[in-house]
mmCIF file of C-alpha atoms in Angstrom:
data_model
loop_
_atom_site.group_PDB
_atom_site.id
_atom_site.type_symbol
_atom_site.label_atom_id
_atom_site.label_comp_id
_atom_site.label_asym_id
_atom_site.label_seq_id
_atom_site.Cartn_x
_atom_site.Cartn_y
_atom_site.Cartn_z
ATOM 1 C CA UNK A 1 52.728 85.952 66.988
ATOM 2 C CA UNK A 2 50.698 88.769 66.761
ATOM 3 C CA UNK A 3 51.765 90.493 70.074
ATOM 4 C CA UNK A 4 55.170 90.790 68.034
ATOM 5 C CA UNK A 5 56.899 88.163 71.268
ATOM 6 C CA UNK A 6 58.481 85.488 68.719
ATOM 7 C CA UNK A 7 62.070 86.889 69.764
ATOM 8 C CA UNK A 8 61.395 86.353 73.565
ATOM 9 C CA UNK A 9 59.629 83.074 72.838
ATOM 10 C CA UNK A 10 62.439 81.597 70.440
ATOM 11 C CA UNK A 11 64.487 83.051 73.161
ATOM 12 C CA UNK A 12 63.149 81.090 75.896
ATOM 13 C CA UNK A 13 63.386 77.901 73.996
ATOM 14 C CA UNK A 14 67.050 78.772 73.157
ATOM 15 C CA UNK A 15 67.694 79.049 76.560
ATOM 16 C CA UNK A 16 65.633 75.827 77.685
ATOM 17 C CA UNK A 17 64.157 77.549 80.193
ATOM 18 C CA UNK A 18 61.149 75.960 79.927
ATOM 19 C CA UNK A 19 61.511 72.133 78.343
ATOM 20 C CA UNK A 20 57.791 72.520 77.586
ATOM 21 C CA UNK A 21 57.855 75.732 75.448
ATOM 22 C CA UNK A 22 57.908 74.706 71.441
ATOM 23 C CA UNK A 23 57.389 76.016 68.375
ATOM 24 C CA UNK A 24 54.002 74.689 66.705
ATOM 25 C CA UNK A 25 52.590 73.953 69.899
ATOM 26 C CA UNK A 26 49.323 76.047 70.169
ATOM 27 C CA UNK A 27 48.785 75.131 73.773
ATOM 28 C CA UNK A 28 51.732 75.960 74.917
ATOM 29 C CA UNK A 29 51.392 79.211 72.521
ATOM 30 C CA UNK A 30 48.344 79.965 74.598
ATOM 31 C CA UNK A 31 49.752 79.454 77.565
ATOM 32 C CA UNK A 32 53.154 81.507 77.541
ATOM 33 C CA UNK A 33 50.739 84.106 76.227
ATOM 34 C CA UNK A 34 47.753 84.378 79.056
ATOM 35 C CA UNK A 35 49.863 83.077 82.818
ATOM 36 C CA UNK A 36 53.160 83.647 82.003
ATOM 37 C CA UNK A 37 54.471 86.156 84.586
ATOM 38 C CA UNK A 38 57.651 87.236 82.439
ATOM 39 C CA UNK A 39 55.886 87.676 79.277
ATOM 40 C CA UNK A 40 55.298 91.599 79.883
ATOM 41 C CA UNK A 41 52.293 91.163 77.032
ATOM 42 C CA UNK A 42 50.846 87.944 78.530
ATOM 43 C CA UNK A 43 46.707 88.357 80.237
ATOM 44 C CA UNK A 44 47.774 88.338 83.793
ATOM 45 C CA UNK A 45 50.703 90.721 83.109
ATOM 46 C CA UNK A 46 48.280 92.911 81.481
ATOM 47 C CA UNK A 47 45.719 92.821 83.828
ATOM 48 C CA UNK A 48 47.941 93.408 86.938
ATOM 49 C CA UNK A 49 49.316 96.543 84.905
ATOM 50 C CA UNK A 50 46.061 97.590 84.455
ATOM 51 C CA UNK A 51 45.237 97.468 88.429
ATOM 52 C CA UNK A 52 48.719 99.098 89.327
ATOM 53 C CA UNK A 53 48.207 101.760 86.442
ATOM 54 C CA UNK A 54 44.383 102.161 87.843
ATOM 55 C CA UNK A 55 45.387 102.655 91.476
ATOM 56 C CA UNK A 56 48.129 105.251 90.869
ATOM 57 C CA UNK A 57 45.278 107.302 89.221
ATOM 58 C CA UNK A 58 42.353 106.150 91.959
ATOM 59 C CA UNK A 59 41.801 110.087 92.545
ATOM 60 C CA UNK A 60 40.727 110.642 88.680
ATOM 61 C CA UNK A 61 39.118 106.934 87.944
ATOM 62 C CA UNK A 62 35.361 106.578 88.892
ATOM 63 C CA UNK A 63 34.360 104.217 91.343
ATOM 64 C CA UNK A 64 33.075 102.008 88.708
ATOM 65 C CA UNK A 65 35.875 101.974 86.710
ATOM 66 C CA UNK A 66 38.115 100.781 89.402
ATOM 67 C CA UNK A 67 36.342 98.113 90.737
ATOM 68 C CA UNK A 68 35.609 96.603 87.381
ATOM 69 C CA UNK A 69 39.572 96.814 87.231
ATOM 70 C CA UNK A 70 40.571 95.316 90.476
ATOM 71 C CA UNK A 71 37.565 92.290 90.306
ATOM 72 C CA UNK A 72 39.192 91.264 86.732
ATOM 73 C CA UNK A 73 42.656 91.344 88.432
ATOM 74 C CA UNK A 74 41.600 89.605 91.291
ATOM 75 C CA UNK A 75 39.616 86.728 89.348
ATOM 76 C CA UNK A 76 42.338 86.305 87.237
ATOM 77 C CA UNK A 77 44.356 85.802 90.995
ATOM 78 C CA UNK A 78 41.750 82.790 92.025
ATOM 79 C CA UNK A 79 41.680 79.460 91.224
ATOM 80 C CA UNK A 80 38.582 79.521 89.957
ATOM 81 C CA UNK A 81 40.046 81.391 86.880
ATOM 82 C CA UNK A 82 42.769 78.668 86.220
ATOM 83 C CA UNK A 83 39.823 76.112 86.553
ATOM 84 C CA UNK A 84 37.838 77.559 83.798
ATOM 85 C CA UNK A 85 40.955 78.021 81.912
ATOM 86 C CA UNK A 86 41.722 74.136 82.179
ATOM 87 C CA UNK A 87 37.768 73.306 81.396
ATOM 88 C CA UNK A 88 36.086 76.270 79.613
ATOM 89 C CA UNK A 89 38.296 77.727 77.721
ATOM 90 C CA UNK A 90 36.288 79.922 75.623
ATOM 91 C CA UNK A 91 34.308 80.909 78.625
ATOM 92 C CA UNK A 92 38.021 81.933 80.135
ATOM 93 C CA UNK A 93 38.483 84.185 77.629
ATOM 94 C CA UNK A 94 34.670 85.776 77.475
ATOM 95 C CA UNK A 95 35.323 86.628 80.711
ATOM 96 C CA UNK A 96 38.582 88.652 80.479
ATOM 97 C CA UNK A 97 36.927 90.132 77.134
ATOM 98 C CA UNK A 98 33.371 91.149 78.915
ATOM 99 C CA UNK A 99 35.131 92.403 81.693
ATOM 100 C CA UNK A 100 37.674 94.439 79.704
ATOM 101 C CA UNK A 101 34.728 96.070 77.595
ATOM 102 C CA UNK A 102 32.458 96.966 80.721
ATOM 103 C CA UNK A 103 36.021 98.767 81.859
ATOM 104 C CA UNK A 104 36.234 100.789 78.802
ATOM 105 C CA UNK A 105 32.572 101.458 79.141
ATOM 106 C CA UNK A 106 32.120 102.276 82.601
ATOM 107 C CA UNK A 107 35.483 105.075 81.825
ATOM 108 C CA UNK A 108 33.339 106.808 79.195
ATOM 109 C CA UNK A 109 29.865 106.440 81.394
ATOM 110 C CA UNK A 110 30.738 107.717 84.574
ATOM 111 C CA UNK A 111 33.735 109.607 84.623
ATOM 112 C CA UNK A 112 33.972 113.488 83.376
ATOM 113 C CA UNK A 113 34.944 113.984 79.838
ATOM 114 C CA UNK A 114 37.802 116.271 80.399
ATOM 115 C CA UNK A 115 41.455 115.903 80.286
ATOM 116 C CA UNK A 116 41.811 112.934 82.389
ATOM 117 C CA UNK A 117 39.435 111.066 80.050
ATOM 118 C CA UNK A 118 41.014 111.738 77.206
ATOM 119 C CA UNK A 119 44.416 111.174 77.931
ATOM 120 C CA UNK A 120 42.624 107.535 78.549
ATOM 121 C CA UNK A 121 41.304 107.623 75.948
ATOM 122 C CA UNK A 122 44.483 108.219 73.712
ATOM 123 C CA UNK A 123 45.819 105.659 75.108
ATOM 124 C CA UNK A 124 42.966 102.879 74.015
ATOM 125 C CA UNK A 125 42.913 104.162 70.600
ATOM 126 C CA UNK A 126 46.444 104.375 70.441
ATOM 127 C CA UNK A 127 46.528 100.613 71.292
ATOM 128 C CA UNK A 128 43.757 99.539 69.089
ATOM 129 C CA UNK A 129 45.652 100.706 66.018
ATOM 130 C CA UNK A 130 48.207 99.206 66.222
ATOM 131 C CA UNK A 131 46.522 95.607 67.261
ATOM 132 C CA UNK A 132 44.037 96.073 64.345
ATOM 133 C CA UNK A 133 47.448 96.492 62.023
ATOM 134 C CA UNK A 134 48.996 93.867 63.730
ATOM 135 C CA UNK A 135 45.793 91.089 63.085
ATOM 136 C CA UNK A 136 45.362 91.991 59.905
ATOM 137 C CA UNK A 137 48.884 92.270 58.990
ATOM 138 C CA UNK A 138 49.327 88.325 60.359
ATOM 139 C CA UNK A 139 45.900 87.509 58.491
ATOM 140 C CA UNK A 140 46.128 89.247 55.114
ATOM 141 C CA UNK A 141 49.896 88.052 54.730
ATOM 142 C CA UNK A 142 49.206 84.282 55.366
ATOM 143 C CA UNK A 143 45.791 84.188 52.964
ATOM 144 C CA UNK A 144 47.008 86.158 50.074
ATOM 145 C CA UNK A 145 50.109 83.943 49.980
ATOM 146 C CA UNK A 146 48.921 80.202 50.403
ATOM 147 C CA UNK A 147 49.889 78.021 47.513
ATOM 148 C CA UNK A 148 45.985 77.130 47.382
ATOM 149 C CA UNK A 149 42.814 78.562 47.828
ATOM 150 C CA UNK A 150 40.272 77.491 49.913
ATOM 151 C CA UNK A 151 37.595 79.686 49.788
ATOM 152 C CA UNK A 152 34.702 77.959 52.248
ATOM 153 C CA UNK A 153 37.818 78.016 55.063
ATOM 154 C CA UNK A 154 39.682 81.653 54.342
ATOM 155 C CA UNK A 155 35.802 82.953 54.453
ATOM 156 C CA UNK A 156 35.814 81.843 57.960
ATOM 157 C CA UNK A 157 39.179 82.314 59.212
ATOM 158 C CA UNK A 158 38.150 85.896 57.993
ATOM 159 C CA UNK A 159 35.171 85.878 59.796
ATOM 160 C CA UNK A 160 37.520 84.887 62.798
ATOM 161 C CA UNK A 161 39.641 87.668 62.460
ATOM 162 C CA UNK A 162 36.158 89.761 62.816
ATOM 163 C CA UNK A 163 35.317 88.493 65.507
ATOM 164 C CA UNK A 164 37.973 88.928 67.334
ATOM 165 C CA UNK A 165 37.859 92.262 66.807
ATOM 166 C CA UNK A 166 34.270 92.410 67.616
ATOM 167 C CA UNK A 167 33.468 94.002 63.877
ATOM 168 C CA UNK A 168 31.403 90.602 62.206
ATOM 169 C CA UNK A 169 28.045 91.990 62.185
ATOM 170 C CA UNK A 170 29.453 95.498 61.390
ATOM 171 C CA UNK A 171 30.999 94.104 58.834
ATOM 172 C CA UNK A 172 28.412 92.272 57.672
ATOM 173 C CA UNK A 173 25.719 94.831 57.609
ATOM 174 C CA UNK A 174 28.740 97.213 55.071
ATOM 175 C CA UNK A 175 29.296 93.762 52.760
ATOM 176 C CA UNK A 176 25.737 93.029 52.768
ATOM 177 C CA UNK A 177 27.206 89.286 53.840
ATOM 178 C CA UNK A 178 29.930 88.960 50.923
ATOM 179 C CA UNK A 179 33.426 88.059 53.071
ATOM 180 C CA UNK A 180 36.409 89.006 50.597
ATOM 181 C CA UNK A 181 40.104 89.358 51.947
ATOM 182 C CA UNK A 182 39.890 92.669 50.213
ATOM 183 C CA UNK A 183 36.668 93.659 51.867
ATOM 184 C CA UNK A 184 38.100 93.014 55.360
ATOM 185 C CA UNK A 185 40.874 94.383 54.772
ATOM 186 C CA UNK A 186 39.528 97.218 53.988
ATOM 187 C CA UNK A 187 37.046 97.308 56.243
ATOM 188 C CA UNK A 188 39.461 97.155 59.270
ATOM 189 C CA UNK A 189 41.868 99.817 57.343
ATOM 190 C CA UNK A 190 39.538 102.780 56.490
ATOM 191 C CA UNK A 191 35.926 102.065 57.876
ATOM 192 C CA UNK A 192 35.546 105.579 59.304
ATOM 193 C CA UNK A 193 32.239 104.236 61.224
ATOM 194 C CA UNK A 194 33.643 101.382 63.176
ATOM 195 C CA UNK A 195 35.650 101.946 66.277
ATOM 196 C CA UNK A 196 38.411 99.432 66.026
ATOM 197 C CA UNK A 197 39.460 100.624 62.641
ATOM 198 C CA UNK A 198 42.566 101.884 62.255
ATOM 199 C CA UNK A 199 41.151 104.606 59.851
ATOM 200 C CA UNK A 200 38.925 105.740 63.136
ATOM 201 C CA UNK A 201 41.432 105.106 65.850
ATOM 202 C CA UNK A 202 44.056 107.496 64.236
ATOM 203 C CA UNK A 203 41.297 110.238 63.251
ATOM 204 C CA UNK A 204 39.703 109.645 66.804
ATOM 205 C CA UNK A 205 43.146 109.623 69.029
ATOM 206 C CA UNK A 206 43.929 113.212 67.020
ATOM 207 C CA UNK A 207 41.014 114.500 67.915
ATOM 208 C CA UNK A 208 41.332 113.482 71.988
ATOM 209 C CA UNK A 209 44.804 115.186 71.191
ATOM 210 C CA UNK A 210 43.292 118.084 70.049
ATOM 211 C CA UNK A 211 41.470 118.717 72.844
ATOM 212 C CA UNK A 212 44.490 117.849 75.416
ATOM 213 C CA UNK A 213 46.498 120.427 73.718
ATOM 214 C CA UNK A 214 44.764 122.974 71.181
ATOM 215 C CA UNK A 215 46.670 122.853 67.875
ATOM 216 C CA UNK A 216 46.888 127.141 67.893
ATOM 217 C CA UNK A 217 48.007 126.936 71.521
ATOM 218 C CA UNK A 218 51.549 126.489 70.494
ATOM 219 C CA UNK A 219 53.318 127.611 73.961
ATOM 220 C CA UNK A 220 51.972 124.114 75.261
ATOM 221 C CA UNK A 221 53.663 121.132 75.107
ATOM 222 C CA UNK A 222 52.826 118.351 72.809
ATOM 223 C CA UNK A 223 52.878 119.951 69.491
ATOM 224 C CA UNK A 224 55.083 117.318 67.959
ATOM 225 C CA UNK A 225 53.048 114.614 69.063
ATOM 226 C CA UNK A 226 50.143 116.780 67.355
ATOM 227 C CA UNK A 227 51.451 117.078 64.373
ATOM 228 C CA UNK A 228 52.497 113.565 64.078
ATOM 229 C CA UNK A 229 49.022 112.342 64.602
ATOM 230 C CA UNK A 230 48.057 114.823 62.176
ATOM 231 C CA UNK A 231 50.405 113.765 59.388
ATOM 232 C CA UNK A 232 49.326 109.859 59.932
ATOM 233 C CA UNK A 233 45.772 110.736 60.066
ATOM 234 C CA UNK A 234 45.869 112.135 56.546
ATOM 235 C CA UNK A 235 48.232 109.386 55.489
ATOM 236 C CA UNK A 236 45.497 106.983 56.170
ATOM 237 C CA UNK A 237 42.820 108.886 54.947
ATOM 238 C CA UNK A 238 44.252 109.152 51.330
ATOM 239 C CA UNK A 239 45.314 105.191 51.667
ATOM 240 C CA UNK A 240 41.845 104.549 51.559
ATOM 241 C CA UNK A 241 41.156 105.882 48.796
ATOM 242 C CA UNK A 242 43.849 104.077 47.009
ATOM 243 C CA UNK A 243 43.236 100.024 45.587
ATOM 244 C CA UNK A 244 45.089 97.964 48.567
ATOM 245 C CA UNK A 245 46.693 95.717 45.358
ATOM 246 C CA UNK A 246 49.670 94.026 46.967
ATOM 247 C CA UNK A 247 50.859 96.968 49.527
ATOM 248 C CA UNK A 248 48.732 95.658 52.216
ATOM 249 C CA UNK A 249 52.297 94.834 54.319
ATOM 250 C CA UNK A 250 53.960 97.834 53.747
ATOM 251 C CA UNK A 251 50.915 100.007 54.513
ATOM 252 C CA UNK A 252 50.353 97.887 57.586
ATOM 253 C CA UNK A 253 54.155 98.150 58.884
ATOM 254 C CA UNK A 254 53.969 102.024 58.430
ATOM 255 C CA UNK A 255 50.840 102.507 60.442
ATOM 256 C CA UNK A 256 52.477 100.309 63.385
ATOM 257 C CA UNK A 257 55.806 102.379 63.081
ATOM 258 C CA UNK A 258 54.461 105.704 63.252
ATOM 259 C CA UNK A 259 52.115 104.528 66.427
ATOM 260 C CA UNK A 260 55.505 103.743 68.139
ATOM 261 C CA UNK A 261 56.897 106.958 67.088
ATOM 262 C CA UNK A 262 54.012 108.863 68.515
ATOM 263 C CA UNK A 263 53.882 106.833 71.507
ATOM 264 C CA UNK A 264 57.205 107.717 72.051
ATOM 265 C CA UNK A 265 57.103 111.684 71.715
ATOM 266 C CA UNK A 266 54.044 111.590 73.643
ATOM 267 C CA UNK A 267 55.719 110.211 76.735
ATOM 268 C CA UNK A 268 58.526 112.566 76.076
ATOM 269 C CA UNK A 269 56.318 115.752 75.363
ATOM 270 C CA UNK A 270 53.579 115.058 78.170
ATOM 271 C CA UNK A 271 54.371 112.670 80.355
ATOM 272 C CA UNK A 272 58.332 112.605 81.210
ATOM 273 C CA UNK A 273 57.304 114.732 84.328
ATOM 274 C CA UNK A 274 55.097 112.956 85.656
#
């Protein structure tokens, strides 16, 4: 799994918690992984963190913001949401994607672009990284390693991946319509012009750091967490200029540690008081 839950899934079927949860099972996959309650990654675990997270900060979050926040948590709360689920599947999950983008749109339209903003902001970017690493880590690993090539289906299990990450036509429009697992890979790694790669997330979350905490204002807090961001944002930048070759793995696992790592000393630096 991409959300990195195998261990609590195998766990819960070790356990026999739940007769219904098994391996290979995509349903049941996609289940455990949008209602379960004690899957702390799962949709409606998400989304009520999202509301609880939003109302603790209700006296820096727009208006906006917060409703479009509490209506997603609240349809995912109805019935209505469980019926689509069961009927409409990919209309299910437009709806939980549409409403999480007018979120993130609505924080960057109507709030004030100061510190509350961008400590936001960190945190999307922050996120996005690592997902992006994670997907193509998953993707990249499985295609480069099948026995046999299939070129008409890896093209559009590719073109999945893209769209999932809402980057197909951006991609597209860079390739001039050629799909390669090198070319999304390193699209998605070093792109500096699309916002879900991991090249701009890291370069973009240093730069909302920078402006939380100056880098020459070194009696604030935070300067560890700076300079971490710093070292993996020129990390990435010289990986792209390098041929991917086989280190695609390694590269990806390395980005996805260091976010952890940062994560980390940013709670400790910034937010421990709080």
């Amino acid at each position: 799994m991409v959300s990195g839950e195998e261990n609590e899934f195998a766990k819960r079927i070790a356990m026999g918690d739940d007769d219904s949860l098994v391996w290979g099972n995509g349903e049941v996959v996609q289940r455990f992984m949008v209602w379960d309650e004690d899957n702390g990654v799962s949709l409606t675990r998400s989304v009520s963190g999202a509301r609880w997270n939003a109302r603790s900060i209700r006296e820096v979050l727009s208006l906006e913001a917060w409703e479009a926040v509490n209506e997603l948590h609240l349809w995912m709360r109805d019935p209505v949401a469980q019926a689509t689920y069961a009927n409409h599947r990919e209309a299910f999950y437009q709806t939980v994607r549409r409403s999480t983008q007018l979120t993130l749109g609505l924080l960057r339209s109507t709030m004030l672009h100061d510190e509350p903003l961008d400590f936001l902001w960190l945190g999307v970017l922050l996120e996005r990284v690592s997902q992006t690493a994670r997907m193509l880590d998953v993707h990249h690993h499985a295609f480069t390693n099948l026995p046999r090539r299939h070129e008409v289906v890896e093209t559009a299990l590719w073109l999945s991946l893209l769209r999932a990450l809402s980057g197909s036509e951006a991609y597209l429009k860079r390739a001039a319509g050629r799909v390669s697992s090198e070319g999304v890979a390193r699209f998605l790694l070093s792109e500096p012009a699309f916002p879900r790669s991991i090249a701009y997330c890291v370069h973009s979350a240093y730069d909302r750091l920078c402006h939380i905490r100056p880098p020459d204002h070194h009696e604030l807090p935070g300067g560890a967490s700076l300079e971490q961001l710093r070292i993996l944002d020129a990390w990435v930048a010289a990986r792209a200029q390098e041929p991917l070759a086989g280190g695609v793995h390694d590269l990806l696992t390395h980005v996805v540690d260091k976010v952890h790592e940062i994560c980390g000393t940013l709670g400790r630096e910034l937010l421990s008081g709080l």
